[in-house]
Short mmCIF file of N, CA, C and O in Angstrom, two decimals:
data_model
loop_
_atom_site.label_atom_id
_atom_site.label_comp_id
_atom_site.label_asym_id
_atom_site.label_seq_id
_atom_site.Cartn_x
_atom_site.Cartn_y
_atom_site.Cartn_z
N UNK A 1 -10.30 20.68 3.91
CA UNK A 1 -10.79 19.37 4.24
C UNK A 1 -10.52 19.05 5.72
O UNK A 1 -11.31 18.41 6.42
N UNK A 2 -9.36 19.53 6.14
CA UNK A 2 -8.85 19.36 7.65
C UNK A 2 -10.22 19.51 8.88
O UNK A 2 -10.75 18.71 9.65
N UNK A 3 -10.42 20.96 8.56
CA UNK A 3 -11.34 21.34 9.28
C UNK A 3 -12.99 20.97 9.39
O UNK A 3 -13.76 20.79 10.34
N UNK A 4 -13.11 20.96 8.00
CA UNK A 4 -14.26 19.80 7.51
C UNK A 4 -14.31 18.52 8.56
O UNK A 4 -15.17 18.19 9.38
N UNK A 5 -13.46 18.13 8.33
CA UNK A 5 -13.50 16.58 8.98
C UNK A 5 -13.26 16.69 10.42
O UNK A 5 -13.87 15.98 11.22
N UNK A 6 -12.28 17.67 10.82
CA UNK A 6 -12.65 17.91 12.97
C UNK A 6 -13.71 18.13 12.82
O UNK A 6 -14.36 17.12 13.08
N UNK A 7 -14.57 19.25 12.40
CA UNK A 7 -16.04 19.41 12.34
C UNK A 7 -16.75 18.17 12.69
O UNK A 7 -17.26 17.89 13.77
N UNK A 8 -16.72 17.56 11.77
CA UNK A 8 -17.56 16.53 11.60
C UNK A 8 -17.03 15.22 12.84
O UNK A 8 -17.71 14.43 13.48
N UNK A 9 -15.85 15.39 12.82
CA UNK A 9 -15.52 13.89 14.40
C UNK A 9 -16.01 14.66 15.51
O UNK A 9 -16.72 14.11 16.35
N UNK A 10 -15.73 15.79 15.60
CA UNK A 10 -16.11 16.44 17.19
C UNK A 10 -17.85 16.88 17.51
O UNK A 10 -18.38 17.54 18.40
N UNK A 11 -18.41 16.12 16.22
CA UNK A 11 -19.74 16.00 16.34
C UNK A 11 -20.05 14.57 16.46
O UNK A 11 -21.16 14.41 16.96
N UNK A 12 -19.42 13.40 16.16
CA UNK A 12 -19.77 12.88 16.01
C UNK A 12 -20.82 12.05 14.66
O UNK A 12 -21.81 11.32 14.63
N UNK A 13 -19.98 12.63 13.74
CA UNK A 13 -20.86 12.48 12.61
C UNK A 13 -19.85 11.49 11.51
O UNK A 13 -19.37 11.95 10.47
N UNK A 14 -19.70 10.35 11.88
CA UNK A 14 -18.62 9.73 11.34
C UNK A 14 -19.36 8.96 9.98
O UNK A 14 -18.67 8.18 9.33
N UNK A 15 -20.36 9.13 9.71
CA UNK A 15 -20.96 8.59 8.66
C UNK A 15 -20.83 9.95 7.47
O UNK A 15 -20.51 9.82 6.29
N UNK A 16 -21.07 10.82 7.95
CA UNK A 16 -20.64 11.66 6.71
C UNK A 16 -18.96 12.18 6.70
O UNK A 16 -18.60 12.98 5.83
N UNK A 17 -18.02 11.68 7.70
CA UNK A 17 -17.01 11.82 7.09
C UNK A 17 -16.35 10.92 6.36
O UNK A 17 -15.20 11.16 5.96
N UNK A 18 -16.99 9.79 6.09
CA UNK A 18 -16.94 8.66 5.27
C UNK A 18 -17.53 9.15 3.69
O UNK A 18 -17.54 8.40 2.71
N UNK A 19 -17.90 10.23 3.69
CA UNK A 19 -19.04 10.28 2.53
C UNK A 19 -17.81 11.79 2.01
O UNK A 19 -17.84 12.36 0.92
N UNK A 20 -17.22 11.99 2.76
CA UNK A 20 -16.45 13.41 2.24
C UNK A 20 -15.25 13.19 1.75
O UNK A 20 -14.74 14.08 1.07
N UNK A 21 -14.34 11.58 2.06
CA UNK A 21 -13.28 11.23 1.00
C UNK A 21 -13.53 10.89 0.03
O UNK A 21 -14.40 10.02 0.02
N UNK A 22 -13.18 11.16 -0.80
CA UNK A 22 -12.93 10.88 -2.39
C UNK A 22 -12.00 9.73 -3.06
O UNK A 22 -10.79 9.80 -2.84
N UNK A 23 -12.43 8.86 -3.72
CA UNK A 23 -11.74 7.61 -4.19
C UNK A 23 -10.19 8.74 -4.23
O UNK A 23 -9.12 8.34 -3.77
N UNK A 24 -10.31 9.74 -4.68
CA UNK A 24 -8.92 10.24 -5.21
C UNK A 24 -7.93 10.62 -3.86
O UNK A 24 -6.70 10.65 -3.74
N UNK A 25 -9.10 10.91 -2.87
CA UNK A 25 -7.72 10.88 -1.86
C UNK A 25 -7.35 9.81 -1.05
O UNK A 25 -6.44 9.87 -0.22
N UNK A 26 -8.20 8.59 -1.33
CA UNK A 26 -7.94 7.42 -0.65
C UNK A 26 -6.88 7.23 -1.86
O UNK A 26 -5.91 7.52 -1.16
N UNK A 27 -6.27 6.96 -3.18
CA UNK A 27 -5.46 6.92 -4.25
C UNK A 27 -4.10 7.71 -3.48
O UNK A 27 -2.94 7.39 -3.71
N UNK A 28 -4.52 8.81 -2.54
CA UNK A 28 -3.47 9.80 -2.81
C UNK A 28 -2.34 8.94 -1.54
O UNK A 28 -1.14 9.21 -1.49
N UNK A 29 -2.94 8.02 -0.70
CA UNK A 29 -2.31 8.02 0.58
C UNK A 29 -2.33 6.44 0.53
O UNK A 29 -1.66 6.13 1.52
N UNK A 30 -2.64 5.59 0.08
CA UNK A 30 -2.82 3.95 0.20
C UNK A 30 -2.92 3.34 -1.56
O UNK A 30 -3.52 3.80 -2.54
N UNK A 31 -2.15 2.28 -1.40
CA UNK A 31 -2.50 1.52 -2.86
C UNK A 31 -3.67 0.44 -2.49
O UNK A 31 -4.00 -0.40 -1.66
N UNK A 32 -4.09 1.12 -3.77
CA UNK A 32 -5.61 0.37 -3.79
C UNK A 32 -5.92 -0.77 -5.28
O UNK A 32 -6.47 -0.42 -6.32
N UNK A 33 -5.47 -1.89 -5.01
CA UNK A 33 -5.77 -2.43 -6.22
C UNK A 33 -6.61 -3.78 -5.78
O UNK A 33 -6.95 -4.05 -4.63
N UNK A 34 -6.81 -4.37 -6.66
CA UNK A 34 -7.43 -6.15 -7.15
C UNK A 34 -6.15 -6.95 -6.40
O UNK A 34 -5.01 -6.53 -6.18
N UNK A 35 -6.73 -8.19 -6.10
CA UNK A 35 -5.55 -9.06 -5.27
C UNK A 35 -4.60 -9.39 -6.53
O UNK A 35 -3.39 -9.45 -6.28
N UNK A 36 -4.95 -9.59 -7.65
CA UNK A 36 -4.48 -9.77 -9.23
C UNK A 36 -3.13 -9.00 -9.23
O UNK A 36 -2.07 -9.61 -9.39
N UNK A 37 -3.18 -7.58 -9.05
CA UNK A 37 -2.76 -6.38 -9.70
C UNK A 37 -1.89 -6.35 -8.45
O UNK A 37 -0.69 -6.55 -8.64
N UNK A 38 -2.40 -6.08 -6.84
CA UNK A 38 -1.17 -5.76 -5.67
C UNK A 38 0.06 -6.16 -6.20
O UNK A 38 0.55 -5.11 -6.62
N UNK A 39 1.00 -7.23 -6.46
CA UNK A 39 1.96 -7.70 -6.01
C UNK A 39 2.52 -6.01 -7.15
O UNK A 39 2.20 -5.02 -6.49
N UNK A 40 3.10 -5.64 -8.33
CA UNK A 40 3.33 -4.72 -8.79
C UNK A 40 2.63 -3.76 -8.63
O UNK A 40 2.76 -2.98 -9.57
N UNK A 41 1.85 -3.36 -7.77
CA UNK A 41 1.77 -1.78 -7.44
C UNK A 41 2.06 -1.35 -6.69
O UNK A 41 1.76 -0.16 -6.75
N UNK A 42 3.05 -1.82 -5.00
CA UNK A 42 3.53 -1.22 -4.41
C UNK A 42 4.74 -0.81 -4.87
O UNK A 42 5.28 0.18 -4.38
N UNK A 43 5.42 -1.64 -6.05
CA UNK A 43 6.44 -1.14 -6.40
C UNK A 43 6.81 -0.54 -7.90
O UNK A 43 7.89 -0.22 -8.40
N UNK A 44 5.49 -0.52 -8.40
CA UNK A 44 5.52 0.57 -10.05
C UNK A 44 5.00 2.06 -8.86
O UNK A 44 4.69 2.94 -9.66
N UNK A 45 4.85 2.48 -7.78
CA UNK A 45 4.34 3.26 -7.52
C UNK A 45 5.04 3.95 -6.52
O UNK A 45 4.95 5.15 -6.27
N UNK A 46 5.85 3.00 -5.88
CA UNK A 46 7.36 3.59 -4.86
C UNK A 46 8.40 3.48 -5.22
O UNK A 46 9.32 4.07 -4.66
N UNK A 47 8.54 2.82 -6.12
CA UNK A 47 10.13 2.48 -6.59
C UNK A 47 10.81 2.02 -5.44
O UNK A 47 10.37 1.40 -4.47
N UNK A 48 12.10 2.48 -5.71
CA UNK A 48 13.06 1.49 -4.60
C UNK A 48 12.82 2.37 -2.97
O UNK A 48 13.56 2.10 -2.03
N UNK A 49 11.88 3.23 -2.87
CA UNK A 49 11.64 3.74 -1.55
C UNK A 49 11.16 3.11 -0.55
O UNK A 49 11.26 3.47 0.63
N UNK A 50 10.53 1.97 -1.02
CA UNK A 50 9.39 1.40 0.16
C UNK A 50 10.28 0.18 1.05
O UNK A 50 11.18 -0.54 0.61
N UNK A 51 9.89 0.21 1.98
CA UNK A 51 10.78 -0.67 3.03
C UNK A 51 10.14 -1.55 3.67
O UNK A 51 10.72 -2.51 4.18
N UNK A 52 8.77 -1.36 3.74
CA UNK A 52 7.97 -1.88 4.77
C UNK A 52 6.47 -1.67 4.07
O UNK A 52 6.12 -0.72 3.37
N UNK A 53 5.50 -3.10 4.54
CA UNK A 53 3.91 -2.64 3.79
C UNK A 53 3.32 -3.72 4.49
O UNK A 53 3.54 -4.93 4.56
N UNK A 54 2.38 -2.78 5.06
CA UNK A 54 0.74 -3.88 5.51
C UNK A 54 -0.11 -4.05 4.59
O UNK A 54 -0.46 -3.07 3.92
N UNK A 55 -0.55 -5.11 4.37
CA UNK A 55 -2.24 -4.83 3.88
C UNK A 55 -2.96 -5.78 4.49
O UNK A 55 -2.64 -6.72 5.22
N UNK A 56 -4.55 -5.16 3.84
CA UNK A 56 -5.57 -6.14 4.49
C UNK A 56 -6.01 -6.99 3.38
O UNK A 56 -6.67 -6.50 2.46
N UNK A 57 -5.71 -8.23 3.39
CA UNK A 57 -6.16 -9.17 2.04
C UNK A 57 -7.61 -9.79 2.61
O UNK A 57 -8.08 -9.92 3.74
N UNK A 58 -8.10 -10.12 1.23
CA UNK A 58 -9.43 -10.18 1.54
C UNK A 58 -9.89 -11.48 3.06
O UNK A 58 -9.11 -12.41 3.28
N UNK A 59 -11.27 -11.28 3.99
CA UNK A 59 -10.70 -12.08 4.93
C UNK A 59 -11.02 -13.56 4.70
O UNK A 59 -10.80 -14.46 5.52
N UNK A 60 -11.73 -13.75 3.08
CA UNK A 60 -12.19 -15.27 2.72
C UNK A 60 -10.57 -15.59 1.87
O UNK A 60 -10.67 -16.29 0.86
N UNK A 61 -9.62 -15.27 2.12
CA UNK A 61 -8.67 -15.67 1.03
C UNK A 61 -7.78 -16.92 1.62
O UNK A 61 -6.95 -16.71 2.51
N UNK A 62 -7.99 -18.21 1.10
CA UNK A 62 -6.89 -19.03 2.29
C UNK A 62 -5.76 -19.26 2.47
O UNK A 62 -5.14 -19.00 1.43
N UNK A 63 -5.13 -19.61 3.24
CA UNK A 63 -3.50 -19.59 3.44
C UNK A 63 -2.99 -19.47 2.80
O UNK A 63 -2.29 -18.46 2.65
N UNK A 64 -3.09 -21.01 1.60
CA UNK A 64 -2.17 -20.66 0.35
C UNK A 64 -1.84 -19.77 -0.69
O UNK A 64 -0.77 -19.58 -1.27
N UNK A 65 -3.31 -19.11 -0.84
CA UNK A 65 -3.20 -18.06 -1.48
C UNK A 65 -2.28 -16.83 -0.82
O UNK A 65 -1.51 -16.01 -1.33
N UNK A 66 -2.54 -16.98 0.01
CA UNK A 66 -2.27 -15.75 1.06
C UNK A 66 -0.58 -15.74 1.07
O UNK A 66 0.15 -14.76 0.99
N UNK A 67 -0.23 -17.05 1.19
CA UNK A 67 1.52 -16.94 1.02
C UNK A 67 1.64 -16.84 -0.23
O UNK A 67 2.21 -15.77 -0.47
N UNK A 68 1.31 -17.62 -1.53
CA UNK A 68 1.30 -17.11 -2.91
C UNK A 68 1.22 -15.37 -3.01
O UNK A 68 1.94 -14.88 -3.87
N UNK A 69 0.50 -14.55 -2.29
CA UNK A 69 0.16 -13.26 -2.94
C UNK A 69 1.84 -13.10 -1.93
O UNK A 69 2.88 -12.99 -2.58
N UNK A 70 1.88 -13.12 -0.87
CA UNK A 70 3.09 -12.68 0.23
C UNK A 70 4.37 -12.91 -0.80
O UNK A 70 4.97 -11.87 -1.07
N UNK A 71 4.68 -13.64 -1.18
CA UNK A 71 5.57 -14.30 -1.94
C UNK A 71 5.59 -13.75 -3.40
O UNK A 71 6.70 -13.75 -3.94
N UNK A 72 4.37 -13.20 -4.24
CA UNK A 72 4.38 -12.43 -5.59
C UNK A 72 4.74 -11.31 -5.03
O UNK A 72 5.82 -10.99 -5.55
N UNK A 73 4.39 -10.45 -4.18
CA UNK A 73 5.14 -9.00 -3.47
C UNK A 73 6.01 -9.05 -3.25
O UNK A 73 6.72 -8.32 -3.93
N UNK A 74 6.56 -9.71 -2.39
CA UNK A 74 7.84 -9.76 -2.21
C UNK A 74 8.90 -9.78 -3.55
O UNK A 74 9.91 -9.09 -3.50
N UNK A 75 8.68 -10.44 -4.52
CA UNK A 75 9.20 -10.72 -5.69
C UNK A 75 9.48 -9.36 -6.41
O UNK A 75 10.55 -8.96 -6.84
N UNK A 76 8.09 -8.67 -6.44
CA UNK A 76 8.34 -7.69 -7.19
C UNK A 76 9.13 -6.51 -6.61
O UNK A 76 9.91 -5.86 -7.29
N UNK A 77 8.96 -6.34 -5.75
CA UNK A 77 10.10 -5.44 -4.59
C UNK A 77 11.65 -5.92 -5.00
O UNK A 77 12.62 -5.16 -5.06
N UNK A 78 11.67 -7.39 -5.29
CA UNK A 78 13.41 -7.39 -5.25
C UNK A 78 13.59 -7.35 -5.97
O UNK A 78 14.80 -7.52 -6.10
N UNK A 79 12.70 -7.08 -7.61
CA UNK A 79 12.60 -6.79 -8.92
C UNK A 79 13.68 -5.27 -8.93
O UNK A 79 14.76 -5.19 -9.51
N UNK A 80 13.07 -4.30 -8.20
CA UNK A 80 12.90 -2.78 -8.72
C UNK A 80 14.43 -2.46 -7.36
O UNK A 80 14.60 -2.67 -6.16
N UNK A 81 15.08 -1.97 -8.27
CA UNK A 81 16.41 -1.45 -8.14
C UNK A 81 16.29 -0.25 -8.01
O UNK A 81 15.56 0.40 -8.75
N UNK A 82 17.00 0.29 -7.04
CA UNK A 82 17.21 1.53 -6.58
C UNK A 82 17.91 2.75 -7.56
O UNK A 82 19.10 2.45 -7.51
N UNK A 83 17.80 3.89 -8.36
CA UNK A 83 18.86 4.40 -8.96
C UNK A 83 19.79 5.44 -7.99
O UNK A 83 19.51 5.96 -6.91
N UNK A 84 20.95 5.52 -8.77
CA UNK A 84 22.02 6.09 -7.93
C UNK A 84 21.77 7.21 -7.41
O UNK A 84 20.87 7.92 -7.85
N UNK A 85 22.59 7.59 -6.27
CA UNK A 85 22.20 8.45 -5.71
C UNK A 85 20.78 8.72 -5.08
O UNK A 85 20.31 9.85 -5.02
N UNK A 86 20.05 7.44 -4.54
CA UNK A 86 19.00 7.57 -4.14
C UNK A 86 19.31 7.53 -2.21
O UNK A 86 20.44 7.51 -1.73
N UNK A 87 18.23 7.54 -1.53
CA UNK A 87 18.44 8.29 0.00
C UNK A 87 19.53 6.74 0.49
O UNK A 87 20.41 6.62 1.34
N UNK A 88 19.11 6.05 -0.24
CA UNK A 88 19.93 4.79 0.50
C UNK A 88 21.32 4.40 -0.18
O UNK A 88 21.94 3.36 0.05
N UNK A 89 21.72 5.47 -1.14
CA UNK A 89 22.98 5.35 -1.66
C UNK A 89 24.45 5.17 -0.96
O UNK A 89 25.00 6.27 -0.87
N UNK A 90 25.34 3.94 -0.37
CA UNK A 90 26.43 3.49 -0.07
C UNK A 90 25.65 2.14 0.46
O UNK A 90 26.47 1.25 0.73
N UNK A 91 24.42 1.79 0.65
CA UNK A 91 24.25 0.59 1.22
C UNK A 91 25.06 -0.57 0.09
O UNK A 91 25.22 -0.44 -1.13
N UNK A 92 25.43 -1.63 0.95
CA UNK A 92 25.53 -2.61 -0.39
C UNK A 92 24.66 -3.10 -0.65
O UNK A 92 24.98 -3.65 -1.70
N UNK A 93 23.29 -3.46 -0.37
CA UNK A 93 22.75 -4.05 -1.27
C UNK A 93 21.34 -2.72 -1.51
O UNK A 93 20.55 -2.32 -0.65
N UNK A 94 21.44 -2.29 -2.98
CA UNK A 94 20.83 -1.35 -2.93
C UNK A 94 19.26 -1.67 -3.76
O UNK A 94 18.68 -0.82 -4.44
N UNK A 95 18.69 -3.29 -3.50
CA UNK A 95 17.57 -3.27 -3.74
C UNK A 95 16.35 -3.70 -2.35
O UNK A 95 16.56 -4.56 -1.50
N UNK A 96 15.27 -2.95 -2.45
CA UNK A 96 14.69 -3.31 -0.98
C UNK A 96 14.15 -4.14 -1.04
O UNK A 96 14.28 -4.86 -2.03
N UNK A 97 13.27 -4.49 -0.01
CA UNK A 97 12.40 -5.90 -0.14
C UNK A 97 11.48 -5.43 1.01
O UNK A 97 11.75 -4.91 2.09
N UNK A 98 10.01 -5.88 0.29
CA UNK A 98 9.38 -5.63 1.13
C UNK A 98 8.73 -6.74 2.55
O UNK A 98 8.01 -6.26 3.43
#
């Protein structure tokens, strides 16, 4: 796929390298859900690894919502506890937040 896709940028053909990812490898590298569903899938899907997360929420969504969804993520992050012996094992507080 690597080479596929230089192929295709060093031509200039950025419309068919749009056409050569696969829902499954956009799955493999970004969480992709419903504004519904985000707040628990960054963290049924990283567990206590994730430290940090952008997203792009939709751009008609308004403020309030927008701190409502900020605020359900966040929640679920301080939900999901780290198990022992994980990379961040002696911190004291061993749940993250995103």
């Amino acid at each position: 796929m690597n080479a596929e896709l230089t192929a295709l940028s060093k031509a200039g053909r950025w419309d068919r390298m749009a056409e050569s990812i696969t829902d499954d490898m956009v799955d493999a590298f970004a969480v992709v859900a419903a504004v519904h569903e985000l707040p628990r899938r960054p963290a049924d899907r990283f567990g206590g690894l994730l430290t940090r997360l952008s997203f792009a929420p939709p751009r008609d969504m308004p403020d309030d919502e927008m701190a409502d969804l900020v605020r359900r993520i966040r929640q679920a992050c301080a939900d999901v506890r780290i198990s022992p012996g994980a990379a961040t094992a002696g911190r004291r507080d061993a749940r993250y937040r995103c």
